[in-house]
Coordinates of C-alpha atoms and ligand atoms in Angstrom, one line a residue:
X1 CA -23.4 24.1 -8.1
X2 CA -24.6 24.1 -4.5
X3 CA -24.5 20.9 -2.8
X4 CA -25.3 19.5 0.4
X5 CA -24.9 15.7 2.2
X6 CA -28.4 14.0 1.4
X7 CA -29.9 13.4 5.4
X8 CA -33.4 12.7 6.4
X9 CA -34.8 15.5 8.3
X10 CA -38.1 14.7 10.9
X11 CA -41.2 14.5 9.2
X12 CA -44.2 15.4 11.3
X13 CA -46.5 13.2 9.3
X14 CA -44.3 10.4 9.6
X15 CA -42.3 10.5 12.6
X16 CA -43.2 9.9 16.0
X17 CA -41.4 12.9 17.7
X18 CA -39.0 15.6 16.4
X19 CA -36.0 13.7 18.1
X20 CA -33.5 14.5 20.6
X21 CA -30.2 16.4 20.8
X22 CA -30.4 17.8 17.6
X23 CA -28.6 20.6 16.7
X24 CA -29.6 23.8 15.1
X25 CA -29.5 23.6 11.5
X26 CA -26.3 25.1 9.4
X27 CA -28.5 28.3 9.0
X28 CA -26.5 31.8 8.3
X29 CA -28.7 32.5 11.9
X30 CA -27.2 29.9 13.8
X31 CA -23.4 30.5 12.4
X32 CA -24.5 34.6 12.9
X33 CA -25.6 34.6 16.2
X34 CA -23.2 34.0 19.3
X35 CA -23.3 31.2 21.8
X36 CA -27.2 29.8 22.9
X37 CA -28.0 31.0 26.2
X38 CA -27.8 28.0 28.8
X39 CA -31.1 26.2 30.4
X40 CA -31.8 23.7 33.0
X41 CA -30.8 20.5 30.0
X42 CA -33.1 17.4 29.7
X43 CA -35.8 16.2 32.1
X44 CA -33.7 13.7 33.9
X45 CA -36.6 12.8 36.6
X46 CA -40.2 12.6 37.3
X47 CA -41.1 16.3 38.1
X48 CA -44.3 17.5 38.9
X49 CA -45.1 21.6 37.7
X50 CA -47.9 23.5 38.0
X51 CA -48.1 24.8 34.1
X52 CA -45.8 22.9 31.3
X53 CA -45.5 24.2 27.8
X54 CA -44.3 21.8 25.0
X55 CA -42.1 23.2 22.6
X56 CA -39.4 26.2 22.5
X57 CA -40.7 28.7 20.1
X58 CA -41.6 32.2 20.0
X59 CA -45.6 31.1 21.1
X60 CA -44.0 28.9 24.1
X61 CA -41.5 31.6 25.2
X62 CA -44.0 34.5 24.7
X63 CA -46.2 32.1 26.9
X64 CA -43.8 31.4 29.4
X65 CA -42.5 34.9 29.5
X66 CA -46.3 36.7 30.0
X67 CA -47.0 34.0 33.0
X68 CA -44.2 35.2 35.0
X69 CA -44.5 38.6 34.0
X70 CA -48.2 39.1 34.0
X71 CA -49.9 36.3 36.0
X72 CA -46.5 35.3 38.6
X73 CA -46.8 31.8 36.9
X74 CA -43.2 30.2 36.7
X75 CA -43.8 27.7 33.3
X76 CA -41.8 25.2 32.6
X77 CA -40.6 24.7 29.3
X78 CA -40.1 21.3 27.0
X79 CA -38.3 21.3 24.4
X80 CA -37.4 17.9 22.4
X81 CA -34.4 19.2 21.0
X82 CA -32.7 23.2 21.1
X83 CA -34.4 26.9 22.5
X84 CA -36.4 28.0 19.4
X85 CA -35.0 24.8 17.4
X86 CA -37.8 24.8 14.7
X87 CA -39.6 27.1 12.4
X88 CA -38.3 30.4 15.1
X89 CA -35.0 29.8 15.3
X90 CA -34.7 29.2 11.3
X91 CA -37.1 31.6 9.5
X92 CA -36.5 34.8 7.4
X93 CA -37.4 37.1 10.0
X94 CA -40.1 39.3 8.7
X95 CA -41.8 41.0 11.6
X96 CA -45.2 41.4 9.6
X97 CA -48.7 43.0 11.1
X98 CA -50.5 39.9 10.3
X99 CA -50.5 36.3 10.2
X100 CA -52.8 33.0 8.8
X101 CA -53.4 33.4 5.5
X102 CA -56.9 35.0 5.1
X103 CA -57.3 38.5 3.3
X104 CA -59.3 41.1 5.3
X105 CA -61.6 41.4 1.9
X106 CA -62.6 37.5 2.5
X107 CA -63.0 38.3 6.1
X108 CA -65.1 40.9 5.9
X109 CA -67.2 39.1 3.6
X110 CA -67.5 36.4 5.9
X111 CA -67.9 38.0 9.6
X112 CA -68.6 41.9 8.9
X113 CA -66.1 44.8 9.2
X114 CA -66.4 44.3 13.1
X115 CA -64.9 40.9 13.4
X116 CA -62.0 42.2 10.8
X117 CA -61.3 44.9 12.2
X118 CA -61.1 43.1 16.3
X119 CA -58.5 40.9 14.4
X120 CA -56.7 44.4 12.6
X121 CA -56.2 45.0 16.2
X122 CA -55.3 41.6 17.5
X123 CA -51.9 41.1 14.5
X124 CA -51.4 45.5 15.4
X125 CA -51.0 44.5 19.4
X126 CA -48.7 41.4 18.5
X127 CA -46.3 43.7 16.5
X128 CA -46.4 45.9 19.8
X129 CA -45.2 43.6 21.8
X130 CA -42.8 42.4 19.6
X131 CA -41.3 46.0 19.4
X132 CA -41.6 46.9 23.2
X133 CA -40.2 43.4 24.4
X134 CA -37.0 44.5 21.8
X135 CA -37.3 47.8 23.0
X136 CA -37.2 46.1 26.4
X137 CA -33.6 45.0 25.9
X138 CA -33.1 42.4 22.6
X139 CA -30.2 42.7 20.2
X140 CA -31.6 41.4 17.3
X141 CA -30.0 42.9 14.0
X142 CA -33.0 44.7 13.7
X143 CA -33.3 46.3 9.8
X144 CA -34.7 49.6 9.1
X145 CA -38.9 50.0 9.0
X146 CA -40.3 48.6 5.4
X147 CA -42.3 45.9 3.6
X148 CA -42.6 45.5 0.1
X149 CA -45.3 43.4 -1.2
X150 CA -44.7 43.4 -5.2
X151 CA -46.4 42.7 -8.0
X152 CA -44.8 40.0 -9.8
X153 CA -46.5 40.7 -12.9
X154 CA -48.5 44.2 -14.1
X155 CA -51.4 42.3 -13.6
X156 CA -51.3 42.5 -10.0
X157 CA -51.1 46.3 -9.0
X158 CA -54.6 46.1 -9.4
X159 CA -55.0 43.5 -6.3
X160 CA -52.1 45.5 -4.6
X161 CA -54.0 49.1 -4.9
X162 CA -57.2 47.5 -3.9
X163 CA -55.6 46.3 -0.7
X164 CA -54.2 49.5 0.1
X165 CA -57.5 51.1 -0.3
X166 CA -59.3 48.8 1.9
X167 CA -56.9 48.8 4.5
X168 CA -57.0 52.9 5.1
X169 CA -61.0 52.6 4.7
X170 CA -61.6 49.9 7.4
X171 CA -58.4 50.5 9.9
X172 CA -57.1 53.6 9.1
X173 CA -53.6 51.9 8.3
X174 CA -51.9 54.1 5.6
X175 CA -49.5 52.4 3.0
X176 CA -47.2 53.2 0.2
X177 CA -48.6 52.5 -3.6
X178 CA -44.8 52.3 -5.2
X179 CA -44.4 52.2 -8.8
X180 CA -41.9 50.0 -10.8
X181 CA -39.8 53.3 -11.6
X182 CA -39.6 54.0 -7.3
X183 CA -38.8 50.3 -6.7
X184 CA -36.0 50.3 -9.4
X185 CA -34.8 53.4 -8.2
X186 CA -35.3 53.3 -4.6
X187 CA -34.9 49.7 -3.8
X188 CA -33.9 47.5 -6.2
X189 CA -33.7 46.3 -9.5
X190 CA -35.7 43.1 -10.3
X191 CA -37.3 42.4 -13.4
X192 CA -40.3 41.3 -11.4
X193 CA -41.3 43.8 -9.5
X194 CA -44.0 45.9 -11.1
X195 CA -45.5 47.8 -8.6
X196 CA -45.7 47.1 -4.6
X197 CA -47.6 48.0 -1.6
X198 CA -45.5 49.3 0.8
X199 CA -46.1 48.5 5.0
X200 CA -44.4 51.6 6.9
X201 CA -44.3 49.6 10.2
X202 CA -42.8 45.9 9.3
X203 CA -39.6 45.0 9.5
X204 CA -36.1 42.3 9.2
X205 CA -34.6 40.7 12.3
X206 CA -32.5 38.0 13.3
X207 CA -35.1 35.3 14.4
X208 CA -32.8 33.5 16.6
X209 CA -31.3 36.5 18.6
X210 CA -35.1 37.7 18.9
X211 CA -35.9 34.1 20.3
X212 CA -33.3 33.9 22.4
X213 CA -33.6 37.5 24.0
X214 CA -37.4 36.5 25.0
X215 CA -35.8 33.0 26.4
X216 CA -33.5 35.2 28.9
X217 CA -36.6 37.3 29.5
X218 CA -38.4 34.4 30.8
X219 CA -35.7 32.7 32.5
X220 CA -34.8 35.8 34.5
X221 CA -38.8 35.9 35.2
X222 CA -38.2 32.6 36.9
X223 CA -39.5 30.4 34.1
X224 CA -37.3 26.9 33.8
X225 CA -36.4 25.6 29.9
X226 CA -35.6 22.0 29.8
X227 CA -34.4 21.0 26.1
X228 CA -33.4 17.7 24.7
X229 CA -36.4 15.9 26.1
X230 CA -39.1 15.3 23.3
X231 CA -42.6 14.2 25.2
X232 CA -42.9 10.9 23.2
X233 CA -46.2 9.7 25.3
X234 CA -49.3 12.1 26.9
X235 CA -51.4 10.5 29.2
X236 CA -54.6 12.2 31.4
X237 CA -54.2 10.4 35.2
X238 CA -57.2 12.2 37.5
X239 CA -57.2 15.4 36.1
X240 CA -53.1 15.6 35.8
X241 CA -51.6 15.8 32.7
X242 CA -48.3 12.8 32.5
X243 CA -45.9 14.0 29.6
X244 CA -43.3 11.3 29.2
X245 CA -40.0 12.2 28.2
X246 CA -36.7 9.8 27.7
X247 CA -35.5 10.1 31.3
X248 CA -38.5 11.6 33.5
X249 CA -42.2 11.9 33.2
X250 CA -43.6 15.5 33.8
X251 CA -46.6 15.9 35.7
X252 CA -48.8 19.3 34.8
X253 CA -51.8 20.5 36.2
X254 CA -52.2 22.3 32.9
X255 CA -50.4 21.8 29.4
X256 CA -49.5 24.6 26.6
X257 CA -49.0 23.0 23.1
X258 CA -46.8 25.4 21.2
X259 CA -45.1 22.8 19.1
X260 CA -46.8 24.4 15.6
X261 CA -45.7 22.9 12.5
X262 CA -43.3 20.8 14.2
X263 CA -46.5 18.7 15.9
X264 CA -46.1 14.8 15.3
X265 CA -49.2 13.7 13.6
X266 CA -50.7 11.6 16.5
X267 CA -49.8 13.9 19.6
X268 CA -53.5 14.5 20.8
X269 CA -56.6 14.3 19.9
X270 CA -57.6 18.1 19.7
X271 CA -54.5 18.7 17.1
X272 CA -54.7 15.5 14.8
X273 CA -54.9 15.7 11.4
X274 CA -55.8 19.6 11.9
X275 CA -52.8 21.0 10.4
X276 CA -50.8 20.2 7.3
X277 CA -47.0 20.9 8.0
X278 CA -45.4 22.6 4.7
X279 CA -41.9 22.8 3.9
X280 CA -40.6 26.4 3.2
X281 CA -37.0 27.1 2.4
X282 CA -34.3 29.2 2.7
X283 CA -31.0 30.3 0.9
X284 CA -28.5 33.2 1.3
X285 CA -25.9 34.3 -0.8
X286 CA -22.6 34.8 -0.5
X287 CA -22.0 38.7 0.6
X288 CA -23.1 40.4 -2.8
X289 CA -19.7 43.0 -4.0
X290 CA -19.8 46.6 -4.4
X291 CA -20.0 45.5 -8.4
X292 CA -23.3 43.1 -7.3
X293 CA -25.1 45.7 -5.4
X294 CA -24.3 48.0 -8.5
X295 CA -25.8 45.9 -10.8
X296 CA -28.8 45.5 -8.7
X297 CA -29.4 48.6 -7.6
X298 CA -30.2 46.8 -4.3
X299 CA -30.3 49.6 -2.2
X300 CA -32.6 48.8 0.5
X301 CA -32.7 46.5 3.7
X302 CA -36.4 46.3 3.5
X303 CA -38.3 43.1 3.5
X304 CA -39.5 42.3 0.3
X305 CA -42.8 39.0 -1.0
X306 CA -44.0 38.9 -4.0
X307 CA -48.2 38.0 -5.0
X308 CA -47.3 34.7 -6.2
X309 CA -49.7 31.7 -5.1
X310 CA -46.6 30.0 -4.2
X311 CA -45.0 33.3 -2.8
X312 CA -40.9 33.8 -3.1
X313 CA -39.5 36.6 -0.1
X314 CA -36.2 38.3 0.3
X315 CA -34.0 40.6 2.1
X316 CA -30.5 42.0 2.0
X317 CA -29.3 41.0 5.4
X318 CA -26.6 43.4 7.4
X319 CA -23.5 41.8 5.6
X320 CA -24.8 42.4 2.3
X321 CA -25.9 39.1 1.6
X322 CA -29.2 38.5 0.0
X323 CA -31.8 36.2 2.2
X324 CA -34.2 34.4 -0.6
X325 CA -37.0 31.7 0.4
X326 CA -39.9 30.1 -1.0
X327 CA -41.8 26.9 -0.9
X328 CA -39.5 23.6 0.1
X329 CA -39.9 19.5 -0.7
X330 CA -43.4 17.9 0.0
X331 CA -41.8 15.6 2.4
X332 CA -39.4 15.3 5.2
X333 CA -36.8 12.7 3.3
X334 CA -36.3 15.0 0.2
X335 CA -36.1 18.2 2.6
X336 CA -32.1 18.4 1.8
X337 CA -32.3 17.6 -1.8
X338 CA -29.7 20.6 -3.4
X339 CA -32.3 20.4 -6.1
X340 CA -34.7 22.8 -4.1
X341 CA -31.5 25.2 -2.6
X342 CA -30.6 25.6 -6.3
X343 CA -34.0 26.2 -7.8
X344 CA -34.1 29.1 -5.9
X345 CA -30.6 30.5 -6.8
X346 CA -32.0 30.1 -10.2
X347 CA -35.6 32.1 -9.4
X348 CA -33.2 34.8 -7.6
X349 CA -30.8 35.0 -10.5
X350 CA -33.6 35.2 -13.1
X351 CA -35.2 38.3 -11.2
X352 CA -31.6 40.0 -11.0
X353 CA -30.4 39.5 -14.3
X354 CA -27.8 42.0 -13.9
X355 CA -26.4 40.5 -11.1
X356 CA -23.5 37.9 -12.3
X357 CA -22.0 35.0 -10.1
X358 CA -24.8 34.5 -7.4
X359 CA -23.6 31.8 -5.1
X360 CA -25.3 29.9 -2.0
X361 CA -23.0 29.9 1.3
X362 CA -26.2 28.5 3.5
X363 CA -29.5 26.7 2.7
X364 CA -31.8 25.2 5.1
X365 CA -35.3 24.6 5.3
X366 CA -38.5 24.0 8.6
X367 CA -42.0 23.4 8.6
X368 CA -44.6 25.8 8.7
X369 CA -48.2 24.6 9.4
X370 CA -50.9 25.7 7.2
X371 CA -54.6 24.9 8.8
X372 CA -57.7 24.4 6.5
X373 CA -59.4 28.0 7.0
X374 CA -56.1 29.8 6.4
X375 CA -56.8 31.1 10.5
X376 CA -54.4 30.3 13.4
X377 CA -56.5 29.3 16.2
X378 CA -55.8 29.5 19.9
X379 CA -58.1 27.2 21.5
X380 CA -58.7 24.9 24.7
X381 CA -58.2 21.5 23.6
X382 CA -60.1 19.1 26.4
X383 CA -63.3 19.6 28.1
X384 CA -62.2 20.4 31.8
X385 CA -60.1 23.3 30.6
X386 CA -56.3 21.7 31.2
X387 CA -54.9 21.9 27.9
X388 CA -54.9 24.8 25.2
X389 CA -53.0 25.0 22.1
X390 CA -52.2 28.1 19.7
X391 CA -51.3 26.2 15.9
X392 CA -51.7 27.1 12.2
X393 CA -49.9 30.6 11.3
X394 CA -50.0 29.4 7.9
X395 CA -46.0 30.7 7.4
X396 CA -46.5 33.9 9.2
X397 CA -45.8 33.7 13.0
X398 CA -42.7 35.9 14.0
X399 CA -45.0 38.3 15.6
X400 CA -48.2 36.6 16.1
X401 CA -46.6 33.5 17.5
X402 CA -45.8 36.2 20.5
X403 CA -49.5 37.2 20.8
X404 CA -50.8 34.1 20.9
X405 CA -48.3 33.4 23.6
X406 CA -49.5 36.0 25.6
X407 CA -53.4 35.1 25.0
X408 CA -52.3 31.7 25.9
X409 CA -50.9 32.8 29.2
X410 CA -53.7 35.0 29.9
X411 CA -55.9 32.1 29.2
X412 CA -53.9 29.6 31.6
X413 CA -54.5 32.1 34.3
X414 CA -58.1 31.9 33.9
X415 CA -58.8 35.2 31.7
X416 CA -61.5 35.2 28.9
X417 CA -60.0 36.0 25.3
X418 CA -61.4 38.2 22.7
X419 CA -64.4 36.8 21.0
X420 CA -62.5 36.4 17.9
X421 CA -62.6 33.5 15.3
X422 CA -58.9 33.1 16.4
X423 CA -60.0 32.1 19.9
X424 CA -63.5 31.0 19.7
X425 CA -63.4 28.4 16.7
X426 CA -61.5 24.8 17.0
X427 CA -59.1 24.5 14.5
X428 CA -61.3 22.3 11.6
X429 CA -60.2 18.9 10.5
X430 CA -58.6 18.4 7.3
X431 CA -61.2 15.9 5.2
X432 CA -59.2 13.2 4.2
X433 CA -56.5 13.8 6.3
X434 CA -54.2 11.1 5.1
X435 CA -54.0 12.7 1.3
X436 CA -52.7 15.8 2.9
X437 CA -49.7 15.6 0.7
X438 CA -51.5 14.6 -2.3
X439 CA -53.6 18.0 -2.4
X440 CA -50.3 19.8 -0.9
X441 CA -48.7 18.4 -4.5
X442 CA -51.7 19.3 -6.4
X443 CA -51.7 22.8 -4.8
X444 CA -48.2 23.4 -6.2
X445 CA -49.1 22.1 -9.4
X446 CA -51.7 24.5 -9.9
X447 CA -49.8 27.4 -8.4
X448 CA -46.9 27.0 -10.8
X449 CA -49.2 27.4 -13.6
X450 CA -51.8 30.2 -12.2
X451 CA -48.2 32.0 -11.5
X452 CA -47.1 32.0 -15.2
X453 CA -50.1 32.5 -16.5
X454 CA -51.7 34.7 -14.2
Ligands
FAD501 C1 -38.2 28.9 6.3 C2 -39.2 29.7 7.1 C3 -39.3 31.1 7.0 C4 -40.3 31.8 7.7 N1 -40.3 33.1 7.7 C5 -41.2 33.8 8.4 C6 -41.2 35.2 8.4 O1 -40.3 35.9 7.9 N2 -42.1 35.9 9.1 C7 -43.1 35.3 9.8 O2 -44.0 35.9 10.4 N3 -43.1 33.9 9.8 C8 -42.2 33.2 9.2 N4 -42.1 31.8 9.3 C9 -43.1 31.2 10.3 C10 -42.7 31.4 11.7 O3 -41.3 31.1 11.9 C11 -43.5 30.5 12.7 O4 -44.9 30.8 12.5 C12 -43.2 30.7 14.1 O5 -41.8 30.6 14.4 C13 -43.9 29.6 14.9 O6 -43.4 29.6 16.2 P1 -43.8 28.4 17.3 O7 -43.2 28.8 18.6 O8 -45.3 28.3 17.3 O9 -43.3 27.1 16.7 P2 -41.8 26.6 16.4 O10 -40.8 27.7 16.5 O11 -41.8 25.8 15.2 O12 -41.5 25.7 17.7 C14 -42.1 24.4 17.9 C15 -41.2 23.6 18.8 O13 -41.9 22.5 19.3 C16 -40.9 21.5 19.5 N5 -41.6 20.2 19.6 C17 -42.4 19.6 18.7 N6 -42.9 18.4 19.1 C18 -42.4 18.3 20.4 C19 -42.5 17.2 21.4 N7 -43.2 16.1 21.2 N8 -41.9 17.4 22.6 C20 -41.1 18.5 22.8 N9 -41.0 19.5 21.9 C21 -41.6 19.4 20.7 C22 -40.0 21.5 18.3 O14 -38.8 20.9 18.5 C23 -39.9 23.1 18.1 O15 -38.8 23.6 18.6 C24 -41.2 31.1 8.6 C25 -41.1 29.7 8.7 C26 -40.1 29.0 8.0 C27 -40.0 27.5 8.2

């Protein structure tokens, strides 16, 4: 039995500020992944910049990184604790053409094939850049081309071929229809997998190398990273924007909010009680033995969801372990319960049967933030035009984050963005904002049963 010391981990909807000085979490990334690159440290006086970006992740790296390349803006970066210290530094690292949570069908539906197929483009040119900016020079464990999206039960290859079909119809994106058979025989051997829809052009990386690589891009581009100082206060002086941290207020002509699901409820007004921050989780295996991978079948180093409501995803990482995540705790104090790390060895060892011994050598979980339409948006946040923020990837961010950096940048240096319901609608308050967590738990409820049943 897997267990871990009980600790309280920050709770966005509870805690004033992420923290300070707090180190990556025991992920296999962080133990996998070398030495961090250095930065300039903490804030440790009053500084005044022309363009500061709050938080570290891939949408304020991406950001910083297409000022100085594109515009010959030199950002500076704050960070309340490490480079890419929450949801990029710790995720499974599926680069996937999409993000939010919307299907095309309901998009369609609700802006016309034009609108759907401007956004087709929009998630296609984030996975472009993702690929030319590794291409560019980023070691990053990158896996071999493949996304499986199965159907957990023979029920859904009707959803899965229907997808497929719409997809080469509207966007001319081919896919795989794979049957149960091909899966068990090509790829692996789960007893829930009945079918899948297979994305030629998706792929497995190691998030925190990727996040890293883009932080020495930007640094060598002139931008400036300062980490350990959380902005605990924001205050608008005549047209300045005063970001207090611990030991030094920053003052910014303009302000980039990239701090996604880790935002503390409270930061400012365009972004409260907008987003709900969700728990998602995160175990991997000891290194499976030539007998495991046998048993499995487990062939293939694709990356691999399922059409659950409340979705499980996996991948066989480099060393043969196997990656396996779904949803976390509700809140921030029960995030290191060994209850949640073990409920997954159980899902995983109840789809591989075969497979005997299954053990956890790393769990750890971050906060993804899911927004009410299911959209990310990317969106000025005051009337004079000073502020912007790009929140709500609803889970799915490795690539998109990167886009919406690079809109974000284009947008600091005065450019117009695409007429998209990504950039041109506000992200929409969530009606009784303060029983979040109360239709969060009711959500799960009704998930676990509409997944058995269903
Ligand atoms: C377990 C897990 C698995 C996932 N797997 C995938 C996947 O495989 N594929 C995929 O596409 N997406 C995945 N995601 C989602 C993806 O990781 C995110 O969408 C993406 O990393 C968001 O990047 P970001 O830069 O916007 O935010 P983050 O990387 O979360 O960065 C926000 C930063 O802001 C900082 N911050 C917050 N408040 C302050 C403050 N007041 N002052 C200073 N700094 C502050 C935080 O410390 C943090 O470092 C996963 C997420 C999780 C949690």
């Amino acid at each position: 039995m897997f267990l871990l010391t009980f600790i309280t981990m920050y709770d966005p909807l509870k805690d004033p500020s992420p923290g300070m000085e707090k180190p990556y979490p025991a992920s296999y990334w962080s133990e996998h992944s070398g030495p961090p690159p250095s930065n300039s440290g903490r804030v440790i006086k009053d500084m005044q910049v022309d363009v500061a970006i709050i938080g570290s992740g891939y949408t304020g790296l991406s950001c910083a990184l297409h000022l100085a390349r594109d515009h010959n803006i030199k950002a500076h970066i704050i960070e309340a604790n490490q480079t890419a210290w929450g949801c990029s530094g710790r995720n499974a690292g599926f680069i996937l053409k999409s993000t939010g949570r919307k299907a095309y069908s309901s998009m369609i539906s609700q802006w016309g094939n034009e609108t759907a197929q401007g956004i087709y483009n929009e998630v296609s040119e984030g996975v472009e850049t993702v690929n030319q900016l590794i291409a560019d020079g980023i070691e990053c464990d990158q896996q071999s081309n493949g996304y499986l999206r199965i159907a957990h039960k023979p029920s859904r290859i009707a959803e899965l071929k229907a997808q497929a079909k719409l997809l080469r119809k509207e966007f001319n994106y081919q896919t795989e229809i794979l049957s149960a058979g091909q899966i068990r025989a090509e790829y692996f051997d789960s007893k829930d997998a009945h079918g899948a829809i297979k994305f030629n052009d998706c792929y497995g990386i190691n998030p925190l190398k990727l996040a890293w690589g883009y932080q020495k891009m930007a640094q060598k581009l002139g931008a400036t990273i300062h980490t350990n100082s959380p902005v605990t206060e924001w205050e608008t002086i005549a047209n300045k924007q005063v970001l207090r941290t611990p030991q030094g207020n920053v003052t910014a002509n303009k302000v980039i909010i990239a701090t996604n699901g880790y935002t503390p409820n409270r930061f400012h007004f365009a972004t409260n009680n907008r987003t709900l921050p969700v728990l998602s989780q995160i175990i991997v295996t000891k290194p499976l033995t030539e007998a495991q991978i046998e048993a499995a079948n487990f062939i293939t180093d694709n990356v691999v969801m399922d059409t659950r409501a409340l979705k499980y995803y996996f991948r066989k990482l480099p060393d043969n372990r196997i990656l396996f995540g779904g949803r976390g705790a509700i809140s921030g104090k029960d995030a290191d319960d060994p209850y949640f790390a073990n409920r997954l060895l159980k899902v995983l060892s109840n789809s591989f049967p075969a497979v005997e011994e299954l053990a956890i050598d790393y769990s750890w979980s971050g906060w993804i933030s899911i927004s009410l339409d299911d959209l990310p948006h990317i969106r000025q946040a005051d009337e004079k035009g000073n502020v912007a923020y790009s929140l709500g990837y609803c889970g799915n961010g490795v690539s998109f984050a990167v886009q919406a950096g690079k809109r974000l940048a284009q947008w600091t240096a005065g450019q117009t963005l695409p007429y998209l319901p990504y950039f041109n609608t506000d992200l929409p308050k969530f009606p009784f904002a303060q029983f979040r967590r109360l239709g969060q738990w009711g959500y799960f409820h009704y998930g676990k049963v509409s997944d058995r049943w269903f």
